[in-house]
Structure formats: structure tokens, C-alpha cells
Tab-separated table of C-alpha atoms and ligand atoms in Angstrom:
chain	number	residue	atom	x	y	z
A	275	MET	CA	-0.707	8.754	27.152
A	276	LEU	CA	-1.138	9.952	30.682
A	277	ARG	CA	1.983	12.003	30.120
A	278	VAL	CA	0.510	13.556	27.022
A	279	ARG	CA	-2.482	14.623	29.016
A	280	GLU	CA	-0.319	16.133	31.661
A	281	GLY	CA	1.917	17.584	29.010
A	282	ASP	CA	5.073	16.886	30.984
A	283	SER	CA	7.263	14.325	29.297
A	284	SER	CA	5.752	13.134	26.098
A	285	SER	CA	3.687	14.565	23.316
A	286	PHE	CA	1.316	13.851	20.571
A	287	ALA	CA	4.138	14.400	18.088
A	288	LEU	CA	6.273	11.858	19.849
A	289	LEU	CA	3.443	9.354	20.019
A	290	LEU	CA	2.879	9.891	16.347
A	291	SER	CA	6.518	9.339	15.473
A	292	ARG	CA	6.614	6.138	17.521
A	293	HIS	CA	3.357	4.623	16.418
A	294	ARG	CA	2.738	5.987	12.926
A	295	ALA	CA	4.508	3.226	11.000
A	296	PRO	CA	3.289	0.282	13.140
A	297	VAL	CA	-0.312	1.461	12.905
A	298	VAL	CA	-0.183	2.170	9.163
A	299	ASN	CA	1.613	-1.116	8.471
A	300	PHE	CA	-0.907	-3.073	10.523
A	301	LEU	CA	-3.790	-1.385	8.730
A	302	PHE	CA	-2.133	-1.945	5.356
A	303	ARG	CA	-1.931	-5.669	5.978
A	304	MET	CA	-5.502	-5.700	7.289
A	305	VAL	CA	-7.086	-3.916	4.330
A	306	GLN	CA	-4.313	-4.563	1.769
A	307	ASN	CA	-4.499	-1.081	0.342
A	308	GLN	CA	-2.011	1.604	1.355
A	309	ALA	CA	-4.252	4.604	0.623
A	310	VAL	CA	-7.081	3.147	2.695
A	311	ALA	CA	-4.615	2.160	5.432
A	312	GLU	CA	-3.307	5.717	5.703
A	313	GLU	CA	-6.800	7.155	5.693
A	314	LEU	CA	-7.810	4.838	8.535
A	315	ALA	CA	-4.586	5.584	10.409
A	316	GLN	CA	-5.370	9.300	10.212
A	317	GLU	CA	-8.697	8.548	11.810
A	318	VAL	CA	-6.935	6.554	14.531
A	319	PHE	CA	-4.578	9.405	15.403
A	320	LEU	CA	-7.329	11.978	15.193
A	321	ARG	CA	-9.182	9.987	17.843
A	322	VAL	CA	-6.044	9.718	19.933
A	323	TYR	CA	-5.615	13.476	19.714
A	324	ARG	CA	-9.197	14.139	20.708
A	325	ALA	CA	-9.310	11.590	23.482
A	326	ARG	CA	-6.127	12.602	25.217
A	327	GLN	CA	-7.963	14.127	28.195
A	328	THR	CA	-10.254	11.217	28.786
A	329	TYR	CA	-7.766	8.431	28.348
A	330	GLU	CA	-7.868	5.779	31.039
A	331	VAL	CA	-4.591	5.507	32.843
A	332	SER	CA	-5.080	1.819	33.539
A	333	ALA	CA	-5.128	0.683	29.939
A	334	LYS	CA	-1.910	0.381	28.046
A	335	PHE	CA	-1.558	2.903	25.307
A	336	THR	CA	-0.534	0.520	22.530
A	337	THR	CA	-3.424	-1.784	23.361
A	338	TRP	CA	-5.808	1.135	23.199
A	339	LEU	CA	-4.265	2.383	19.963
A	340	PHE	CA	-4.546	-0.973	18.228
A	341	ARG	CA	-8.051	-1.423	19.565
A	342	ILE	CA	-9.082	1.710	17.710
A	343	ALA	CA	-7.120	0.643	14.630
A	344	SER	CA	-8.601	-2.870	14.639
A	345	ARG	CA	-12.117	-1.579	15.047
A	346	LEU	CA	-11.737	0.844	12.198
A	347	ALA	CA	-10.214	-1.840	9.984
A	348	LEU	CA	-12.888	-4.392	10.859
A	349	ASN	CA	-15.617	-1.812	10.204
A	350	TRP	CA	-14.034	-0.896	6.899
A	351	LEU	CA	-13.791	-4.542	5.897
A	352	ARG	CA	-17.431	-5.103	6.834
A	353	ASP	CA	-18.626	-2.026	4.973
A	354	THR	CA	-16.538	-2.946	1.984
A	355	ARG	CA	-17.867	-6.452	2.034
A	356	LYS	CA	-21.378	-5.111	2.227
A	357	GLU	CA	-20.621	-3.275	-0.961
A	358	LYS	CA	-19.585	-6.603	-2.398
A	359	ALA	CA	-16.085	-5.328	-2.820
A	360	GLN	CA	-14.605	-8.162	-0.840
A	361	ALA	CA	-15.114	-10.347	-3.866
A	362	SER	CA	-13.224	-7.873	-5.958
A	363	LEU	CA	-10.469	-7.682	-3.341
A	364	ASP	CA	-10.152	-11.447	-3.540
A	365	ARG	CA	-10.043	-11.214	-7.319
A	366	GLU	CA	-7.580	-8.374	-7.163
A	367	VAL	CA	-5.321	-10.354	-4.879
A	368	ALA	CA	-5.712	-13.415	-7.086
A	369	ASP	CA	-4.941	-11.373	-10.176
A	370	GLY	CA	-2.239	-9.494	-8.327
A	371	VAL	CA	0.539	-11.273	-10.138
A	372	ALA	CA	-0.721	-10.210	-13.545
A	373	TRP	CA	-1.337	-6.550	-12.835
A	374	GLU	CA	1.617	-5.978	-10.589
A	375	VAL	CA	4.021	-7.438	-13.090
A	376	ALA	CA	2.386	-5.610	-15.975
A	377	ASP	CA	2.815	-2.431	-13.931
A	378	ARG	CA	6.534	-2.791	-13.588
A	379	ALA	CA	9.246	-2.964	-16.131
A	380	PRO	CA	11.383	-5.935	-15.037
A	381	THR	CA	10.178	-9.208	-16.413
A	382	VAL	CA	12.791	-11.377	-14.817
A	383	GLU	CA	11.525	-14.770	-13.838
A	384	HIS	CA	12.692	-14.175	-10.300
A	385	THR	CA	10.401	-11.153	-9.985
A	386	LEU	CA	7.495	-13.160	-11.321
A	387	VAL	CA	8.030	-15.916	-8.821
A	388	LYS	CA	8.405	-13.453	-5.985
A	389	GLU	CA	5.267	-11.571	-6.958
A	390	ALA	CA	3.366	-14.815	-7.239
A	391	ARG	CA	4.448	-15.800	-3.733
A	392	MET	CA	3.486	-12.402	-2.363
A	393	ALA	CA	0.082	-12.591	-4.002
A	394	GLU	CA	-0.472	-16.000	-2.476
A	395	ILE	CA	0.494	-14.791	0.975
A	396	ARG	CA	-1.792	-11.774	0.709
A	397	ARG	CA	-4.633	-13.935	-0.496
A	398	ALA	CA	-4.145	-16.494	2.265
A	399	ILE	CA	-4.210	-13.738	4.903
A	400	ALA	CA	-7.190	-12.009	3.296
A	401	ARG	CA	-9.179	-15.222	3.415
A	402	LEU	CA	-8.756	-15.628	7.172
A	403	PRO	CA	-11.750	-14.649	9.294
A	404	GLU	CA	-11.284	-11.001	10.280
A	405	LYS	CA	-10.443	-11.562	13.949
A	406	GLN	CA	-7.927	-14.273	13.069
A	407	ARG	CA	-6.408	-11.967	10.498
A	408	ALA	CA	-6.019	-9.147	13.018
A	409	ALA	CA	-4.575	-11.510	15.622
A	410	VAL	CA	-2.025	-13.020	13.230
A	411	LEU	CA	-0.893	-9.607	12.008
A	412	MET	CA	-0.442	-8.269	15.529
A	413	HIS	CA	1.335	-11.449	16.657
A	414	LYS	CA	3.589	-11.795	13.645
A	415	TYR	CA	4.368	-8.253	12.553
A	416	GLN	CA	3.817	-6.190	15.712
A	417	GLU	CA	5.303	-8.947	17.874
A	418	MET	CA	2.564	-8.539	20.439
A	419	GLY	CA	2.028	-11.052	23.220
A	420	TYR	CA	-1.197	-12.983	23.753
A	421	ALA	CA	-2.384	-10.833	26.646
A	422	GLN	CA	-2.081	-7.682	24.605
A	423	ILE	CA	-3.772	-9.143	21.529
A	424	ALA	CA	-6.540	-10.361	23.826
A	425	GLY	CA	-6.841	-6.821	25.181
A	426	VAL	CA	-7.042	-5.347	21.698
A	427	LEU	CA	-9.624	-7.792	20.414
A	428	GLY	CA	-11.598	-8.062	23.634
A	429	CYS	CA	-11.097	-11.813	24.049
A	430	SER	CA	-9.642	-13.926	26.815
A	431	GLU	CA	-6.001	-14.923	26.585
A	432	PRO	CA	-6.741	-18.666	26.195
A	433	ALA	CA	-9.213	-17.824	23.439
A	434	ILE	CA	-6.533	-15.839	21.612
A	435	LYS	CA	-4.039	-18.681	21.903
A	436	SER	CA	-6.365	-21.163	20.296
A	437	LEU	CA	-7.599	-18.628	17.754
A	438	LEU	CA	-4.000	-17.965	16.724
A	439	PHE	CA	-3.163	-21.648	16.629
A	440	ARG	CA	-6.125	-22.292	14.327
A	441	ALA	CA	-5.270	-19.308	12.139
A	442	TYR	CA	-1.675	-20.441	11.701
A	443	GLU	CA	-2.836	-23.972	11.066
A	444	THR	CA	-5.006	-22.673	8.230
A	445	LEU	CA	-2.153	-20.614	6.830
A	446	ARG	CA	0.274	-23.522	7.057
A	447	GLY	CA	-2.200	-25.589	5.076
A	448	ARG	CA	-2.713	-22.900	2.459
A	449	LEU	CA	0.933	-22.024	2.049
A	450	SER	CA	2.585	-25.373	2.749
A	451	HIS	CA	3.728	-25.756	-0.869
A	452	MET	CA	5.769	-22.565	-0.555
A	453	GLY	CA	8.236	-23.891	2.025
B	264	MET	CA	1.726	-33.545	4.538
B	265	ARG	CA	0.966	-36.547	6.712
B	266	HIS	CA	-1.427	-35.611	9.510
B	267	LEU	CA	-0.741	-37.062	12.910
B	268	ALA	CA	-3.068	-37.143	15.896
B	269	GLN	CA	-2.981	-33.769	17.596
B	270	CYS	CA	-0.710	-33.642	20.623
B	271	VAL	CA	-1.913	-32.047	23.890
B	272	MET	CA	0.735	-29.396	23.345
B	273	GLN	CA	-1.386	-28.072	20.486
B	274	SER	CA	-4.312	-26.813	22.509
B	275	GLY	CA	-4.891	-24.412	25.367
B	276	ASP	CA	-1.949	-22.639	26.983
B	277	GLU	CA	0.476	-25.175	25.551
B	278	ALA	CA	-0.478	-24.131	22.030
B	279	GLY	CA	0.653	-20.631	22.942
B	280	LEU	CA	3.948	-22.002	24.218
B	281	LEU	CA	4.427	-24.036	21.069
B	282	LEU	CA	3.837	-20.972	18.882
B	283	ASP	CA	6.248	-18.983	21.029
B	284	TYR	CA	8.826	-21.730	20.624
B	285	CYS	CA	8.383	-21.688	16.826
B	286	ALA	CA	8.834	-17.934	16.842
B	287	GLY	CA	11.963	-18.110	18.961
B	288	ARG	CA	10.213	-16.222	21.748
B	289	LEU	CA	10.905	-18.743	24.488
B	290	SER	CA	14.035	-18.864	26.564
B	291	GLY	CA	15.666	-20.793	29.392
B	292	GLU	CA	13.855	-23.710	30.964
B	293	ARG	CA	10.720	-23.366	28.908
B	294	GLU	CA	12.590	-23.347	25.619
B	295	GLU	CA	14.622	-26.366	26.676
B	296	ALA	CA	11.514	-28.286	27.762
B	297	MET	CA	9.833	-27.530	24.451
B	298	ARG	CA	12.941	-28.550	22.514
B	299	ARG	CA	12.957	-31.900	24.319
B	300	HIS	CA	9.260	-32.420	23.617
B	301	VAL	CA	9.562	-31.566	19.935
B	302	ALA	CA	12.496	-33.941	19.555
B	303	LEU	CA	10.262	-36.776	20.723
B	304	CYS	CA	6.889	-35.737	19.275
B	305	GLU	CA	6.427	-36.203	15.531
B	306	SER	CA	3.179	-34.209	15.483
B	307	CYS	CA	4.713	-31.140	17.147
B	308	ARG	CA	7.832	-31.452	15.024
B	309	GLN	CA	5.606	-31.107	11.942
B	310	VAL	CA	3.950	-28.046	13.438
B	311	VAL	CA	7.313	-26.455	14.216
B	312	GLU	CA	8.705	-27.077	10.736
B	313	GLY	CA	5.538	-25.860	9.039
B	314	GLN	CA	5.297	-22.823	11.285
B	315	GLN	CA	8.908	-21.838	10.755
B	316	SER	CA	8.616	-21.970	6.986
B	317	LEU	CA	5.299	-20.106	7.191
B	318	TRP	CA	6.967	-17.354	9.212
B	319	SER	CA	9.806	-16.957	6.795
B	320	ALA	CA	7.255	-16.738	3.969
B	321	LEU	CA	5.360	-14.065	5.916
B	322	ASP	CA	8.620	-12.194	6.546
B	323	ALA	CA	8.821	-11.491	2.839
B	324	TRP	CA	5.597	-9.474	2.938
B	325	GLU	CA	6.819	-5.970	3.523
B	326	ALA	CA	4.566	-3.004	4.107
B	327	PRO	CA	5.174	0.139	2.041
B	328	GLU	CA	6.685	3.235	3.613
B	329	VAL	CA	4.229	5.677	5.126
B	330	SER	CA	3.617	8.609	2.762
B	331	ALA	CA	5.752	11.666	3.402
B	332	GLY	CA	2.659	13.861	3.673
B	333	PHE	CA	1.002	11.768	6.373
B	334	ASP	CA	1.658	14.122	9.285
B	335	GLN	CA	0.656	17.208	7.340
B	336	ALA	CA	-2.579	15.591	6.264
B	337	LEU	CA	-3.239	14.665	9.887
B	338	ALA	CA	-2.467	18.194	11.037
B	339	ARG	CA	-4.970	19.497	8.501
B	340	ARG	CA	-7.610	17.144	9.828
B	341	ILE	CA	-6.901	18.229	13.381
B	342	GLU	CA	-7.121	21.856	12.325
B	343	THR	CA	-10.453	21.388	10.638
B	344	ALA	CA	-11.962	20.072	13.878
B	345	PRO	CA	-14.798	22.320	15.106
B	346	PHE	CA	-13.446	25.626	16.356
B	347	TYR	CA	-14.898	25.409	19.888
B	348	GLN	CA	-13.539	21.892	20.282
B	349	ARG	CA	-10.013	23.012	19.595
B	350	TRP	CA	-10.201	25.757	22.215
B	351	LEU	CA	-11.677	23.423	24.770
B	352	GLU	CA	-8.802	21.071	24.060
B	353	TYR	CA	-6.200	23.784	24.563
B	354	PHE	CA	-7.580	24.896	27.886
B	355	SER	CA	-8.030	21.452	29.326
B	356	TRP	CA	-4.829	19.972	27.937
B	357	LYS	CA	-2.537	22.749	28.940
B	358	PRO	CA	-3.568	24.150	32.282
B	359	ALA	CA	-0.063	25.516	32.742
B	360	LEU	CA	-0.202	27.476	29.510
B	361	SER	CA	1.333	30.828	30.200
B	362	ALA	CA	-1.086	33.546	31.219
B	363	VAL	CA	0.143	35.702	28.383
B	364	ALA	CA	-0.621	33.061	25.803
B	365	VAL	CA	-4.070	32.458	27.262
B	366	ALA	CA	-4.801	36.167	27.300
B	367	ALA	CA	-3.636	36.487	23.709
B	368	ALA	CA	-5.786	33.519	22.713
B	369	LEU	CA	-8.816	34.966	24.467
B	370	LEU	CA	-8.231	38.309	22.844
B	371	ALA	CA	-8.105	36.608	19.495
B	372	VAL	CA	-11.386	34.813	20.203
B	373	VAL	CA	-13.020	38.072	21.272
B	374	THR	CA	-11.747	39.775	18.141
B	375	LEU	CA	-13.159	36.976	16.054
B	376	ARG	CA	-16.532	37.192	17.760
B	377	GLU	CA	-16.717	40.993	17.512
B	378	PRO	CA	-19.875	41.953	15.583
B	379	ALA	CA	-18.959	42.798	12.015
B	380	ALA	CA	-18.377	46.530	12.427
B	381	ALA	CA	-16.279	46.647	9.323
B	382	PRO	CA	-17.912	45.803	6.010
B	383	VAL	CA	-15.217	43.255	5.243
B	384	PRO	CA	-15.627	40.008	7.238
B	385	ALA	CA	-12.821	39.108	9.590
B	386	GLU	CA	-10.924	36.834	7.228
B	387	ALA	CA	-7.608	38.220	8.357
B	388	ASP	CA	-8.633	37.723	11.990
B	389	VAL	CA	-9.443	34.105	11.310
B	390	ALA	CA	-6.043	33.634	9.722
B	391	ASP	CA	-4.388	35.293	12.707
B	392	VAL	CA	-6.229	33.113	15.149
B	393	GLU	CA	-5.208	30.060	13.226
B	394	LYS	CA	-1.591	31.181	13.191
B	395	LEU	CA	-1.748	31.801	16.912
B	396	GLU	CA	-3.267	28.412	17.510
B	397	GLN	CA	-0.584	26.796	15.417
B	398	ALA	CA	2.113	28.663	17.313
B	399	LEU	CA	0.670	27.617	20.652
B	400	GLU	CA	0.525	24.061	19.501
B	401	ASP	CA	4.109	24.186	18.256
B	402	ILE	CA	5.245	25.499	21.613
B	403	GLU	CA	3.348	22.758	23.358
B	404	ILE	CA	4.869	20.040	21.207
B	405	LEU	CA	8.373	21.436	21.486
B	406	THR	CA	8.143	21.774	25.242
B	407	VAL	CA	7.024	18.235	25.780
B	408	LEU	CA	9.413	16.830	23.199
B	409	ASN	CA	12.309	18.205	25.205
B	410	THR	CA	11.472	16.101	28.206
B	411	ALA	CA	10.128	13.052	26.407
B	412	GLY	CA	11.966	9.841	26.928
B	413	GLN	CA	9.723	7.247	28.413
B	414	PRO	CA	9.373	4.404	25.930
B	415	ALA	CA	5.890	3.542	24.764
B	416	GLN	CA	4.306	0.722	26.673
B	417	MET	CA	4.064	-2.451	24.724
C	580	LIG	ZN1	3.641	-32.862	20.813
């Protein structure tokens, strides 16, 4: 990011090409809606673009990037919940099997089973407390280490370790029958 | 699942190590030590088995591809930022911008700010300024892309 500011060996375009998919994918799994995820990701990169002169050299860029992304996602989830849409998200995820299968032509049993599993996974993740959800997604899908997740979520590293352990414990309980 | 008393390896820093072991993110001595512990500890063995099957279940959850129009939509949002903000950004971001380009940009700004002498508002001027801005930005991006190479910090 420092380099972007100095304009010598990196660029906003390059940052975008490197981080676009990870940020959108993370946001997708946070909010479980691709259109919303992309909208939030645009906001993330807009902020990156605008903040490129004031960026602190000491902080790691990816940590900073995911801090913005997490905040936006958590705000969106809170606003959405305020609008009582969380309940409908839960319903949507629960009903996911029905509508997703109805949406698509193949009716093979295999597809049904797969969709059912996916819906269960999405629901299990969606039911995690928001911070746990963010931590699990960054740990599992972005392959971030504890220190970095702690940096993103503004917690201590030991706190993140036990938060993650609890989150996975919950998920193992919820999805144990799938193994 | 039968629940066993929680082992000390399942709290604090050790819990982090155990998760790393489950994820195959440990190596060398630490991996070997954890392997030995898990072989002897029924409680941790349960965690490892459960965690590994959880992870393979989570692996199946793929995220969709990012829309093809993502960058263009972002560019539009950047372009619709307040006019003064964009110019401030250019001047502070690119101090080494060539004098010619700066002069041309300033000229364009002056032209835009010229009191409406002509009856027709300066729509064409606005379009020109935007084209110029776009061109400057393209140059900027191309220049820095050429020398880019440092991997993003993780
Ligand atoms: Zn143990």
C-alpha cells in the first residue's frame, strides 16, 4: 500500500486484481448473498482508493483491507437484522434446498443431497455469532493466521484462538451428522 | 458423539496448535509432538476427527465467481467521487506527474471554471476533462503495473 502511495512499484489496479476475489468471497460467505457481497466489496475498494495517501505503513495491507471488509459486513448484518431480515435469511437458508432445486433443471438425487448439505453448512455458519463467523471464514477460506485475524477483528491473539476453538466446536456439533 | 473431559490442549495457545494440526498447518517438531499427543489422548483424537470432517464439509462450499463488470462498476463509483476530491487525489498521489500533464489538467480545470461566456454550458468541456482524467489515471496505472512485483503482505 505504501508503494501505491509512492506510485513506484504497485498500483491500485494490481491491488484490485490480487484482492478482489478474496474480499468478495469473504463477504459472500459473511452475508450469503453475492449481489450484496459485491456491493460491499466495491465500498471496500473505494475506501482503499481514497485512503491511499493516509495509509499507515506499519499496518499490513491485507489486515487493513479485511478490517474494512469485516466492519462493512458486520454493519450490514446488524442493519439487516434490525430490519428483521435476519429471520428471513435464516428461513431462506433453511428453505434453500427447495428453492435452489426448483430453480435448476437437474433433479438427480445426488444434486438434492449436495444442495441439502450446502444449505446446512450455510445455515450453520449463519447461526454463528458474527465475530465467530468472520473469524472462521478468514481462518478457513482465507487461510489467515491467528495474529492477522486478531488484527482484523481487534482482539488479542489468545482471544482469537479460543473464539475459533469455540466456533469450530459449535460447527462440529451442528454438522457432525454430515461426516 | 461421546463427550470426554476436555484436555488442556483444547484451551489457550494449545487450542490454536490443535486447530493448526487439524488443518495440516503444523510442521516439524510441533506436528510430531501433536501427533504423539493425539495418539494417546482420546478427547483430542475426537476433536481432530470431527474437525477434519468439518473442514472437508466446508471445502464443498464454493463462492461464486466475481461478476465480470465488477471493476467497471468500481471505476464508475470512483469517477463519481466529488470533483475536487479527485483532483486533490491526483496531485497528492502523483507528485512526479509530468509537468505537461499537470499543466494540461490545470488548463482543463480553468476551462471548466470559466464563466459561461457561451450560451451553451460546458458539457463538452466536462467530457474532455473526464477523458483527460481517465487518460492520466490509465498512464498512472500502466506505469506502476510495469514495475509491480512485490507480493501482497499476508
Ligand atoms: Zn488431548
